[in-house]
PDB file of C-alpha atoms in Angstrom:
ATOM      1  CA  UNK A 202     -24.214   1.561 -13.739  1.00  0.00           C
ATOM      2  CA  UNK A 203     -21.215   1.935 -11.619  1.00  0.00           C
ATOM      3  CA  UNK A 204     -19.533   5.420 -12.240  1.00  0.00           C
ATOM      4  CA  UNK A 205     -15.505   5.195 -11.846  1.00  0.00           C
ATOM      5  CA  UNK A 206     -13.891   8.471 -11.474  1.00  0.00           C
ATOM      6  CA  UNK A 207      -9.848   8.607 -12.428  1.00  0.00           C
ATOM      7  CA  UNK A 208      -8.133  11.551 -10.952  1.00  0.00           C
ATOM      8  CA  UNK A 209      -4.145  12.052 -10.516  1.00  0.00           C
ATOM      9  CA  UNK A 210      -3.060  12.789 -14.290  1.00  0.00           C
ATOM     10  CA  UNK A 211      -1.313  15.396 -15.621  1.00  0.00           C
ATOM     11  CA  UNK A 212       2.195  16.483 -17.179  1.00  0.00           C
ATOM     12  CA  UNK A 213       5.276  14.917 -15.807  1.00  0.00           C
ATOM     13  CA  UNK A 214       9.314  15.040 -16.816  1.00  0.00           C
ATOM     14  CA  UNK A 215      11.235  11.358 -17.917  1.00  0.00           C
ATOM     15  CA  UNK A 216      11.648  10.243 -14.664  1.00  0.00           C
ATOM     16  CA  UNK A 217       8.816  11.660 -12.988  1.00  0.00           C
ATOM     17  CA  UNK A 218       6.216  10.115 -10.767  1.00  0.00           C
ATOM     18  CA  UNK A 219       2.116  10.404 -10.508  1.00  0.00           C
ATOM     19  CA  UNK A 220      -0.045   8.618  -9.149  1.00  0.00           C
ATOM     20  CA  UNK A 221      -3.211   7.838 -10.587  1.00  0.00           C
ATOM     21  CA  UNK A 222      -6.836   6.931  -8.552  1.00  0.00           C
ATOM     22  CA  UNK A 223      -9.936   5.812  -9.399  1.00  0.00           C
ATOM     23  CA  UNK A 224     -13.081   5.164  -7.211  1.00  0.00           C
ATOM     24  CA  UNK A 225     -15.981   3.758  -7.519  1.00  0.00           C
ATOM     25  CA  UNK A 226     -19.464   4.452  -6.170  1.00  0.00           C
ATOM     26  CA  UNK A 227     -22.691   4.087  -6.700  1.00  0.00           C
ATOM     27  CA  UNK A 228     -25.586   1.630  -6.383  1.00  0.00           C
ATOM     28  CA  UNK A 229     -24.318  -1.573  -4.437  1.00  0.00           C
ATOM     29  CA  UNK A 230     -22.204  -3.921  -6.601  1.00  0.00           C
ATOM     30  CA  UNK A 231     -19.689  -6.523  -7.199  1.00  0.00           C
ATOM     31  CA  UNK A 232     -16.337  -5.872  -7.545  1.00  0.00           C
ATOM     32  CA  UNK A 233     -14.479  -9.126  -8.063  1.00  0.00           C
ATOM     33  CA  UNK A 234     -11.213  -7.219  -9.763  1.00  0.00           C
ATOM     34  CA  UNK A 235     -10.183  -3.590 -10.984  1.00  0.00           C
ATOM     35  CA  UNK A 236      -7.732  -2.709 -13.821  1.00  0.00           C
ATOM     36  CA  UNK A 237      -5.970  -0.081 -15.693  1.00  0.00           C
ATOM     37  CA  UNK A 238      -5.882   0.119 -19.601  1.00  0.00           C
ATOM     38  CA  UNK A 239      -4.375   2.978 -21.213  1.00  0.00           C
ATOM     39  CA  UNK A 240      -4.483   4.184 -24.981  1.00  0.00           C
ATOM     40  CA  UNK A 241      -2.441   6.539 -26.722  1.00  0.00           C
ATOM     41  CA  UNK A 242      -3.296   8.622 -30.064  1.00  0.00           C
ATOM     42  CA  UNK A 243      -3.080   6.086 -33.385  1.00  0.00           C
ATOM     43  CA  UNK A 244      -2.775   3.320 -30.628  1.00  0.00           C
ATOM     44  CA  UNK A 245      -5.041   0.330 -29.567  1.00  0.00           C
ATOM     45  CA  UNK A 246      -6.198  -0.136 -25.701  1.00  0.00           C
ATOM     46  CA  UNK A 247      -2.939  -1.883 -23.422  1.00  0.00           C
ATOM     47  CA  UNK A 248      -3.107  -3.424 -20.575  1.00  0.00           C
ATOM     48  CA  UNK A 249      -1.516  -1.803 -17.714  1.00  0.00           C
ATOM     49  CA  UNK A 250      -2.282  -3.599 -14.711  1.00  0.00           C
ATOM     50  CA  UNK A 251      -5.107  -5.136 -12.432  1.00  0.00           C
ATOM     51  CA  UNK A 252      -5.770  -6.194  -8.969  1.00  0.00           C
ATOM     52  CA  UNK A 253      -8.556  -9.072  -7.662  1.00  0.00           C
ATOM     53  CA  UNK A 254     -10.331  -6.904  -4.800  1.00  0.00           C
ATOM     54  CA  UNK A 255     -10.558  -9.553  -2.315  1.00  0.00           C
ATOM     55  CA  UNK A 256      -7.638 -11.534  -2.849  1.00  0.00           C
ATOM     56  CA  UNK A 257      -5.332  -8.736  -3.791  1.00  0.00           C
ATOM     57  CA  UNK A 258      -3.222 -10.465  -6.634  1.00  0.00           C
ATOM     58  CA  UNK A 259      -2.021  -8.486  -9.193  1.00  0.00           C
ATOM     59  CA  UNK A 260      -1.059  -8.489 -12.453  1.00  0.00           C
ATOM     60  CA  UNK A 261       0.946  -6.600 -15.029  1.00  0.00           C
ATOM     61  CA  UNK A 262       1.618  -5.549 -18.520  1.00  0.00           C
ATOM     62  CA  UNK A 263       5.307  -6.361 -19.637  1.00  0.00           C
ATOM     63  CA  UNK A 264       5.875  -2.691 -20.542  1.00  0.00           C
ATOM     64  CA  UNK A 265       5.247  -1.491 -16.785  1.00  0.00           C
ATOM     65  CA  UNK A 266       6.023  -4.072 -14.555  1.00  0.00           C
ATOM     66  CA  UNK A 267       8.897  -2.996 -12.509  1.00  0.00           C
ATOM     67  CA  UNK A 268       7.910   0.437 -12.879  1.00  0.00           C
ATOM     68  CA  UNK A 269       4.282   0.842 -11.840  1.00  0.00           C
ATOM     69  CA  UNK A 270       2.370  -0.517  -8.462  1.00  0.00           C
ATOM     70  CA  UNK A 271      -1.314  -1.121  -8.587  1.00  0.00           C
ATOM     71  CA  UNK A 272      -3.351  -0.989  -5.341  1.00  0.00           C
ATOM     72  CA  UNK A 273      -6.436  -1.191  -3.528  1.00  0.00           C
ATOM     73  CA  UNK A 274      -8.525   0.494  -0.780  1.00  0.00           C
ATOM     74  CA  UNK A 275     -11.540  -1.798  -0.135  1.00  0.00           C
ATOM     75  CA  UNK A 276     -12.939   0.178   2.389  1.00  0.00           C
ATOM     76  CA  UNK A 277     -13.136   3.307  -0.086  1.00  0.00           C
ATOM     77  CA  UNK A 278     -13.745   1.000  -3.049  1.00  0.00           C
ATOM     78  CA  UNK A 279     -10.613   3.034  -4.664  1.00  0.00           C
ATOM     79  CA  UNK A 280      -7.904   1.724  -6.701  1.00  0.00           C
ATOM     80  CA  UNK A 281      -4.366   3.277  -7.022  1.00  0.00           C
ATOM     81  CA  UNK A 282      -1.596   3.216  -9.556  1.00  0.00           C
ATOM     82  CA  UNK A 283       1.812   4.423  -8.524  1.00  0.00           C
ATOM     83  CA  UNK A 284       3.624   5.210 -11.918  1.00  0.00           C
ATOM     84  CA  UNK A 285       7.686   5.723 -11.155  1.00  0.00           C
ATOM     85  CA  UNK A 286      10.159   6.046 -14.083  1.00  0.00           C
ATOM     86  CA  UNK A 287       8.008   7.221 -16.502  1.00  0.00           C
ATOM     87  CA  UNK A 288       9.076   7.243 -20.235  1.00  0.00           C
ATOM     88  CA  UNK A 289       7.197   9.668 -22.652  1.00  0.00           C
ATOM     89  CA  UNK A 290       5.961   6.117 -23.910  1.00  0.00           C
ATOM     90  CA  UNK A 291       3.808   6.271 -20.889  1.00  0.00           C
ATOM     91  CA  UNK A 292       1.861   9.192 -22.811  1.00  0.00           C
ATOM     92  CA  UNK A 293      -1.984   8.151 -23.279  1.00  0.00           C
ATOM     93  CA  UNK A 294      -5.176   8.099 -21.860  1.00  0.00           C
ATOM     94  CA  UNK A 295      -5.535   6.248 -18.585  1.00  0.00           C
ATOM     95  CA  UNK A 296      -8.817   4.082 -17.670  1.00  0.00           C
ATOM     96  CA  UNK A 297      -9.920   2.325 -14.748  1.00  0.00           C
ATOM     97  CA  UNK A 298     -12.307  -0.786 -15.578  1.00  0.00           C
ATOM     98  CA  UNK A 299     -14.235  -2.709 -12.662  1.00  0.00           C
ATOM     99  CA  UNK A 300     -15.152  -6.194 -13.528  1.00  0.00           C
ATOM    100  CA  UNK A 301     -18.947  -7.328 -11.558  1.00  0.00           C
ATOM    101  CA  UNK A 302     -19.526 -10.347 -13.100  1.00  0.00           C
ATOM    102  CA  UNK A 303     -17.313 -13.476 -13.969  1.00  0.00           C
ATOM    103  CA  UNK A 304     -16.131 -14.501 -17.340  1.00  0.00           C
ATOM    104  CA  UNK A 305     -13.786 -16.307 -19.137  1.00  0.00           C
ATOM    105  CA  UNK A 306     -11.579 -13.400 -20.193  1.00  0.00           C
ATOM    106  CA  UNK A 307      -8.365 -13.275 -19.057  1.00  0.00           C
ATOM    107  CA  UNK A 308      -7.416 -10.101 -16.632  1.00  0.00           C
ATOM    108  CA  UNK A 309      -5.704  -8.158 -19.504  1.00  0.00           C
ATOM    109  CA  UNK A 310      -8.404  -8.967 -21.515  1.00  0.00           C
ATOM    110  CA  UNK A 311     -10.601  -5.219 -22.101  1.00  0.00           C
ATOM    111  CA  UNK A 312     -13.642  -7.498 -22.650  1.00  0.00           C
ATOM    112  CA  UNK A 313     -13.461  -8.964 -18.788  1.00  0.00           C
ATOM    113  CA  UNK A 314     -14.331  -5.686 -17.664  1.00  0.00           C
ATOM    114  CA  UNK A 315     -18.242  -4.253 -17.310  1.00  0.00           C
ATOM    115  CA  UNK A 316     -17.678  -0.627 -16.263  1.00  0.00           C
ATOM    116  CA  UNK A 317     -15.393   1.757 -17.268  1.00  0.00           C
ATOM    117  CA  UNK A 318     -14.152   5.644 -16.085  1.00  0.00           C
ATOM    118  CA  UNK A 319     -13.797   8.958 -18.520  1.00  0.00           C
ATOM    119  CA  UNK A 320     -10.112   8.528 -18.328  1.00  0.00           C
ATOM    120  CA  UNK A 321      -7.159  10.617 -16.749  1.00  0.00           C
ATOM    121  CA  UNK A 322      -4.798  11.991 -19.475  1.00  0.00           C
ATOM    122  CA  UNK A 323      -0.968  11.519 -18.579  1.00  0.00           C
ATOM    123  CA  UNK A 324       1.579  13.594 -20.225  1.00  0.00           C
ATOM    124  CA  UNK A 325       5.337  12.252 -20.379  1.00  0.00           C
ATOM    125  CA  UNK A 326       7.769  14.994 -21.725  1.00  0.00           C
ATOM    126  CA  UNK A 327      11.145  14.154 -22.709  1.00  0.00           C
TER     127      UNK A 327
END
């Protein structure tokens, strides 16, 4: 197991900024990429965004790109997401994912990922 830990949620205006973290720790492991899903109430799972660890490319979900910037510590094995102009669609729960293993799932694919946090709830109000 590889615990993630999301921290950085909360209640924000239209508008608003937060930014969200998760870390991982733990026994040794591979990390070949780390993402963000979120899922709001009577909602499925959406993509947000991810970033491959080593190389550092990332990748986006059409309804954030512009808005939100994913990032990586490597020393720290912590991954950020800066969330700017946020829209009370922005309202769910936020997971991190890790993936350790390769597959043939595409990055915004849930299923590419093996470990997953609790999730941070974020708040948009109008």
């Amino acid at each position: 197991q590889v615990p993630l830990v999301e921290s950085g949620g909360g209640l924000v205006q239209a508008g608003g900024s937060l930014r969200l973290s998760c870390a991982a720790s733990g026994r040794t492991f591979t990390n070949l990429a780390m993402a963000w899903f979120r899922q709001a109430p009577g909602k499925e799972r959406e993509f947000v965004s991810a970033i491959r660890w080593l190389a550092g490319q990332t990748y986006y979900g059409d309804s954030t790109k512009g808005r939100f910037t994913i990032s990586r510590d490597n020393a720290k094995n912590t991954m950020y997401l800066q969330m700017d102009s946020l829209e009370p669609e922005d309202t769910a729960v936020y997971y991190c994912a890790l993936k350790a293993r390769q597959n043939h799932y595409y990055y915004h694919d849930y299923e590419a990922y093996h470990y997953w946090g609790q999730g941070t709830q974020v708040t948009v109000s109008s």
